[in-house]
Coordinates of C-alpha atoms and ligand atoms in Angstrom, one line a residue:
X1 CA 66.3 109.3 130.3
X2 CA 67.9 108.3 133.8
X3 CA 71.1 109.8 133.9
X4 CA 72.8 106.2 135.3
X5 CA 72.0 105.1 131.8
X6 CA 73.6 108.0 130.0
X7 CA 76.5 107.3 132.0
X8 CA 76.6 103.4 131.0
X9 CA 76.5 105.0 127.7
X10 CA 79.1 106.9 128.1
X11 CA 81.4 104.6 129.7
X12 CA 80.6 101.9 127.0
X13 CA 81.5 104.6 124.2
X14 CA 84.7 105.4 125.9
X15 CA 85.7 101.6 126.1
X16 CA 85.1 101.0 122.9
X17 CA 86.6 103.9 121.5
X18 CA 89.8 102.9 123.3
X19 CA 90.0 99.9 121.8
X20 CA 89.6 101.2 118.8
X21 CA 92.7 103.2 118.6
X22 CA 94.9 100.5 120.1
X23 CA 97.0 99.5 117.4
X24 CA 96.3 95.4 116.9
X25 CA 98.6 93.0 118.1
X26 CA 99.5 91.7 115.0
X27 CA 98.8 94.2 112.4
X28 CA 96.9 92.9 109.7
X29 CA 97.2 94.1 106.3
X30 CA 93.6 95.1 105.9
X31 CA 94.9 98.3 108.3
X32 CA 97.0 99.8 105.1
X33 CA 94.6 98.2 102.7
X34 CA 91.3 97.9 103.7
X35 CA 90.1 97.3 100.0
X36 CA 91.2 95.8 97.0
X37 CA 89.3 94.1 94.0
X38 CA 89.8 93.2 90.2
X39 CA 86.7 95.1 88.7
X40 CA 85.8 97.5 86.2
X41 CA 89.2 96.6 84.5
X42 CA 91.3 97.6 86.7
X43 CA 93.0 96.5 90.0
X44 CA 91.8 99.0 92.4
X45 CA 91.4 99.7 95.8
X46 CA 91.9 101.7 98.6
X47 CA 95.4 102.4 100.8
X48 CA 95.7 104.3 104.0
X49 CA 98.0 107.2 104.3
X50 CA 101.4 106.2 105.8
X51 CA 101.3 109.6 108.0
X52 CA 97.5 111.0 108.1
X53 CA 95.3 108.5 109.7
X54 CA 92.0 110.4 107.9
X55 CA 93.5 110.2 104.6
X56 CA 93.1 107.3 102.2
X57 CA 94.4 106.7 98.7
X58 CA 91.8 105.6 96.1
X59 CA 95.0 103.6 93.9
X60 CA 94.5 101.4 90.4
X61 CA 96.6 100.0 87.7
X62 CA 94.4 99.1 84.6
X63 CA 94.3 96.0 83.0
X64 CA 96.4 95.9 79.2
X65 CA 97.7 99.6 79.3
X66 CA 98.7 99.4 83.0
X67 CA 98.0 102.9 83.4
X68 CA 98.7 104.2 86.7
X69 CA 96.4 106.1 88.9
X70 CA 96.5 107.2 92.3
X71 CA 94.5 110.1 94.3
X72 CA 93.0 110.9 97.4
X73 CA 89.4 110.0 98.6
X74 CA 88.9 114.0 97.5
X75 CA 89.7 113.4 94.2
X76 CA 93.4 115.5 95.0
X77 CA 96.0 113.7 92.6
X78 CA 98.8 111.7 94.7
X79 CA 101.8 114.0 94.9
X80 CA 104.2 110.9 94.7
X81 CA 103.1 109.5 91.4
X82 CA 105.5 110.9 89.1
X83 CA 106.6 108.5 86.2
X84 CA 106.7 105.2 88.3
X85 CA 103.9 103.7 91.0
X86 CA 103.7 105.8 94.5
X87 CA 103.9 103.6 97.7
X88 CA 100.0 103.3 97.9
X89 CA 100.2 101.3 94.0
X90 CA 102.9 98.9 94.9
X91 CA 101.1 98.2 98.7
X92 CA 97.8 98.0 96.5
X93 CA 100.0 95.9 94.1
X94 CA 101.1 93.6 97.1
X95 CA 98.1 93.0 98.6
X96 CA 96.4 91.8 95.6
X97 CA 98.9 89.4 94.9
X98 CA 98.6 88.3 98.9
X99 CA 94.5 88.4 98.1
X100 CA 94.3 86.8 94.9
X101 CA 98.1 85.1 93.9
X102 CA 100.3 86.1 91.5
X103 CA 99.1 84.4 88.5
X104 CA 95.4 85.3 88.8
X105 CA 96.5 89.4 89.0
X106 CA 98.8 88.8 86.1
X107 CA 96.2 87.5 84.0
X108 CA 93.9 90.0 84.9
X109 CA 96.2 93.1 84.3
X110 CA 97.4 91.0 81.1
X111 CA 101.1 91.1 82.0
X112 CA 103.6 88.5 81.9
X113 CA 105.2 88.1 85.4
X114 CA 108.4 85.7 84.8
X115 CA 108.6 82.8 87.7
X116 CA 110.4 84.7 90.8
X117 CA 110.0 88.0 89.3
X118 CA 107.8 91.0 91.2
X119 CA 104.6 92.0 89.9
X120 CA 105.5 95.5 89.7
X121 CA 108.5 95.1 88.1
X122 CA 106.5 94.1 84.9
X123 CA 104.4 97.0 84.9
X124 CA 105.9 99.9 83.0
X125 CA 102.4 102.2 82.7
X126 CA 102.1 106.2 82.7
X127 CA 100.0 107.8 85.5
X128 CA 96.3 108.5 84.3
X129 CA 93.7 110.6 86.6
X130 CA 91.0 107.9 86.5
X131 CA 88.3 109.5 89.4
X132 CA 88.5 108.2 92.6
X133 CA 85.2 108.5 93.6
X134 CA 83.9 105.5 91.7
X135 CA 86.5 103.4 93.8
X136 CA 85.7 104.8 96.9
X137 CA 81.9 104.7 96.7
X138 CA 82.4 100.5 95.8
X139 CA 84.8 100.4 98.9
X140 CA 82.1 102.3 101.1
X141 CA 79.3 99.8 99.6
X142 CA 81.8 97.3 100.6
X143 CA 82.0 98.0 104.1
X144 CA 78.2 98.3 104.6
X145 CA 77.9 94.8 103.5
X146 CA 80.2 93.5 106.4
X147 CA 77.5 94.3 108.7
X148 CA 79.5 94.6 111.5
X149 CA 78.6 93.2 114.7
X150 CA 78.4 94.9 118.1
X151 CA 82.2 94.1 119.1
X152 CA 84.9 95.6 120.8
X153 CA 87.7 94.6 118.4
X154 CA 89.4 97.4 116.4
X155 CA 87.7 98.3 113.0
X156 CA 90.6 100.0 111.5
X157 CA 88.5 100.3 108.4
X158 CA 86.4 102.6 110.3
X159 CA 88.9 105.0 111.5
X160 CA 88.4 107.7 108.7
X161 CA 84.6 108.2 109.5
X162 CA 83.6 110.8 111.8
X163 CA 80.8 108.3 112.9
X164 CA 82.2 108.6 116.3
X165 CA 81.6 111.8 116.5
X166 CA 77.7 111.4 115.5
X167 CA 77.6 108.2 118.1
X168 CA 78.7 110.5 121.1
X169 CA 75.8 113.2 119.9
X170 CA 73.4 110.4 119.6
X171 CA 74.2 108.7 123.0
X172 CA 73.5 112.6 125.0
Ligands
ZN201 ZN1 99.7 107.0 95.6

Protein backbone atom coordinates (compact mmCIF):
# COMPACT_ATOMS: atom_id res chain seq x y z
CA UNK A 1 0.00 0.00 0.00
CA UNK A 2 1.16 3.53 -0.74
CA UNK A 3 2.47 5.00 2.55
CA UNK A 4 0.51 8.19 1.87
CA UNK A 5 -2.70 6.16 1.87
CA UNK A 6 -1.82 4.74 5.28
CA UNK A 7 -1.27 8.23 6.63
CA UNK A 8 -4.52 9.45 5.17
CA UNK A 9 -6.34 6.52 6.76
CA UNK A 10 -4.72 7.13 10.11
CA UNK A 11 -5.49 10.82 10.01
CA UNK A 12 -9.11 10.07 9.21
CA UNK A 13 -9.22 7.54 12.01
CA UNK A 14 -7.64 9.93 14.48
CA UNK A 15 -10.04 12.68 13.53
CA UNK A 16 -12.98 10.33 13.96
CA UNK A 17 -11.66 9.03 17.24
CA UNK A 18 -11.20 12.53 18.61
CA UNK A 19 -14.75 13.44 17.68
CA UNK A 20 -15.99 10.29 19.38
CA UNK A 21 -14.65 11.14 22.79
CA UNK A 22 -15.86 14.75 22.82
CA UNK A 23 -19.10 14.87 24.84
CA UNK A 24 -22.17 15.90 22.85
CA UNK A 25 -23.03 19.59 23.18
CA UNK A 26 -26.46 18.80 24.57
CA UNK A 27 -25.99 15.48 26.35
CA UNK A 28 -28.70 13.10 25.28
CA UNK A 29 -30.06 10.57 27.70
CA UNK A 30 -29.13 8.00 25.11
CA UNK A 31 -25.62 8.23 26.47
CA UNK A 32 -26.87 7.06 29.84
CA UNK A 33 -29.60 4.68 28.78
CA UNK A 34 -28.71 3.52 25.28
CA UNK A 35 -31.34 0.80 25.19
CA UNK A 36 -34.78 0.49 26.73
CA UNK A 37 -37.63 -1.81 25.75
CA UNK A 38 -40.84 -3.36 26.99
CA UNK A 39 -40.28 -7.00 26.14
CA UNK A 40 -40.20 -10.50 27.63
CA UNK A 41 -42.61 -9.39 30.34
CA UNK A 42 -40.13 -6.83 31.60
CA UNK A 43 -39.16 -3.25 31.30
CA UNK A 44 -35.53 -3.85 30.53
CA UNK A 45 -32.56 -2.07 29.13
CA UNK A 46 -28.93 -1.14 29.26
CA UNK A 47 -27.66 1.67 31.47
CA UNK A 48 -24.19 3.17 31.38
CA UNK A 49 -22.17 3.17 34.55
CA UNK A 50 -21.87 6.69 35.91
CA UNK A 51 -18.22 6.18 36.84
CA UNK A 52 -16.76 3.75 34.32
CA UNK A 53 -17.38 4.25 30.62
CA UNK A 54 -16.31 0.67 29.95
CA UNK A 55 -19.05 -0.79 32.09
CA UNK A 56 -22.76 -1.08 31.45
CA UNK A 57 -25.56 -2.39 33.59
CA UNK A 58 -28.42 -4.51 32.39
CA UNK A 59 -31.44 -3.50 34.46
CA UNK A 60 -35.00 -4.70 34.46
CA UNK A 61 -38.34 -4.49 36.24
CA UNK A 62 -40.63 -7.50 35.83
CA UNK A 63 -44.27 -6.86 34.94
CA UNK A 64 -46.70 -7.92 37.64
CA UNK A 65 -44.25 -8.85 40.42
CA UNK A 66 -42.15 -5.70 39.87
CA UNK A 67 -39.05 -7.71 40.74
CA UNK A 68 -35.96 -5.60 40.26
CA UNK A 69 -32.84 -6.84 38.59
CA UNK A 70 -29.53 -5.16 37.86
CA UNK A 71 -26.18 -6.62 36.92
CA UNK A 72 -23.26 -5.78 34.71
CA UNK A 73 -23.09 -7.08 31.18
CA UNK A 74 -20.67 -9.68 32.60
CA UNK A 75 -23.48 -10.88 34.87
CA UNK A 76 -22.02 -9.51 38.09
CA UNK A 77 -24.72 -8.32 40.46
CA UNK A 78 -25.07 -4.58 40.86
CA UNK A 79 -23.62 -3.60 44.24
CA UNK A 80 -26.18 -0.83 44.68
CA UNK A 81 -29.30 -2.99 44.45
CA UNK A 82 -30.28 -3.80 48.03
CA UNK A 83 -33.98 -3.98 48.80
CA UNK A 84 -34.73 -0.90 46.72
CA UNK A 85 -34.02 0.18 43.19
CA UNK A 86 -30.47 1.26 42.39
CA UNK A 87 -29.90 4.38 40.30
CA UNK A 88 -29.57 2.27 37.14
CA UNK A 89 -33.10 0.94 37.52
CA UNK A 90 -34.32 4.46 38.30
CA UNK A 91 -32.64 5.83 35.20
CA UNK A 92 -34.09 3.00 33.15
CA UNK A 93 -37.58 3.77 34.47
CA UNK A 94 -37.15 7.49 33.78
CA UNK A 95 -36.03 6.82 30.25
CA UNK A 96 -38.87 4.37 29.64
CA UNK A 97 -41.32 7.07 30.69
CA UNK A 98 -39.67 9.49 28.26
CA UNK A 99 -39.81 6.95 25.47
CA UNK A 100 -43.19 5.31 26.01
CA UNK A 101 -45.06 7.63 28.38
CA UNK A 102 -46.09 6.80 31.93
CA UNK A 103 -49.41 5.24 30.94
CA UNK A 104 -47.95 2.69 28.61
CA UNK A 105 -45.12 1.73 30.96
CA UNK A 106 -47.52 1.49 33.92
CA UNK A 107 -49.93 -0.66 31.88
CA UNK A 108 -47.13 -2.95 30.80
CA UNK A 109 -45.78 -3.36 34.33
CA UNK A 110 -49.32 -3.61 35.73
CA UNK A 111 -48.98 -0.86 38.32
CA UNK A 112 -51.32 1.97 39.30
CA UNK A 113 -49.55 5.30 39.00
CA UNK A 114 -51.77 8.03 40.45
CA UNK A 115 -51.76 11.30 38.53
CA UNK A 116 -48.65 13.29 39.46
CA UNK A 117 -46.83 10.35 41.07
CA UNK A 118 -43.51 9.03 39.82
CA UNK A 119 -43.52 5.54 38.38
CA UNK A 120 -40.77 4.31 40.69
CA UNK A 121 -42.54 5.45 43.83
CA UNK A 122 -45.37 3.07 42.95
CA UNK A 123 -43.16 0.01 42.49
CA UNK A 124 -42.21 -2.03 45.53
CA UNK A 125 -40.70 -5.15 44.03
CA UNK A 126 -37.82 -7.08 45.52
CA UNK A 127 -34.44 -7.68 43.92
CA UNK A 128 -34.19 -10.85 41.88
CA UNK A 129 -31.41 -12.17 39.66
CA UNK A 130 -32.27 -12.11 36.00
CA UNK A 131 -29.62 -13.25 33.54
CA UNK A 132 -28.19 -10.19 31.83
CA UNK A 133 -27.06 -12.07 28.74
CA UNK A 134 -30.45 -12.20 27.07
CA UNK A 135 -31.08 -8.49 27.40
CA UNK A 136 -27.54 -7.63 26.46
CA UNK A 137 -27.65 -9.70 23.29
CA UNK A 138 -30.92 -7.99 22.35
CA UNK A 139 -29.12 -4.70 22.84
CA UNK A 140 -26.27 -5.79 20.56
CA UNK A 141 -28.76 -6.85 17.92
CA UNK A 142 -30.47 -3.49 18.31
CA UNK A 143 -27.11 -1.79 17.66
CA UNK A 144 -26.57 -3.89 14.58
CA UNK A 145 -29.92 -2.73 13.24
CA UNK A 146 -28.91 0.89 13.53
CA UNK A 147 -26.71 0.51 10.45
CA UNK A 148 -24.63 3.46 11.39
CA UNK A 149 -23.53 5.35 8.29
CA UNK A 150 -19.93 6.53 8.02
CA UNK A 151 -20.16 9.72 9.99
CA UNK A 152 -18.12 11.86 12.32
CA UNK A 153 -20.98 12.22 14.79
CA UNK A 154 -20.15 10.83 18.21
CA UNK A 155 -21.48 7.31 18.59
CA UNK A 156 -21.77 7.02 22.33
CA UNK A 157 -23.40 3.61 22.00
CA UNK A 158 -20.19 2.18 20.63
CA UNK A 159 -17.82 3.45 23.26
CA UNK A 160 -17.76 0.17 25.14
CA UNK A 161 -16.64 -1.85 22.21
CA UNK A 162 -12.99 -2.27 21.38
CA UNK A 163 -13.77 -1.85 17.69
CA UNK A 164 -11.52 1.20 17.38
CA UNK A 165 -8.53 -0.95 18.25
CA UNK A 166 -9.49 -3.48 15.61
CA UNK A 167 -10.04 -0.65 13.17
CA UNK A 168 -6.54 0.73 13.73
CA UNK A 169 -5.10 -2.71 13.31
CA UNK A 170 -6.93 -3.10 10.03
CA UNK A 171 -5.78 0.29 8.78
CA UNK A 172 -2.14 -0.64 9.28
ZN1 LIG B 1 -27.79 -1.13 39.42
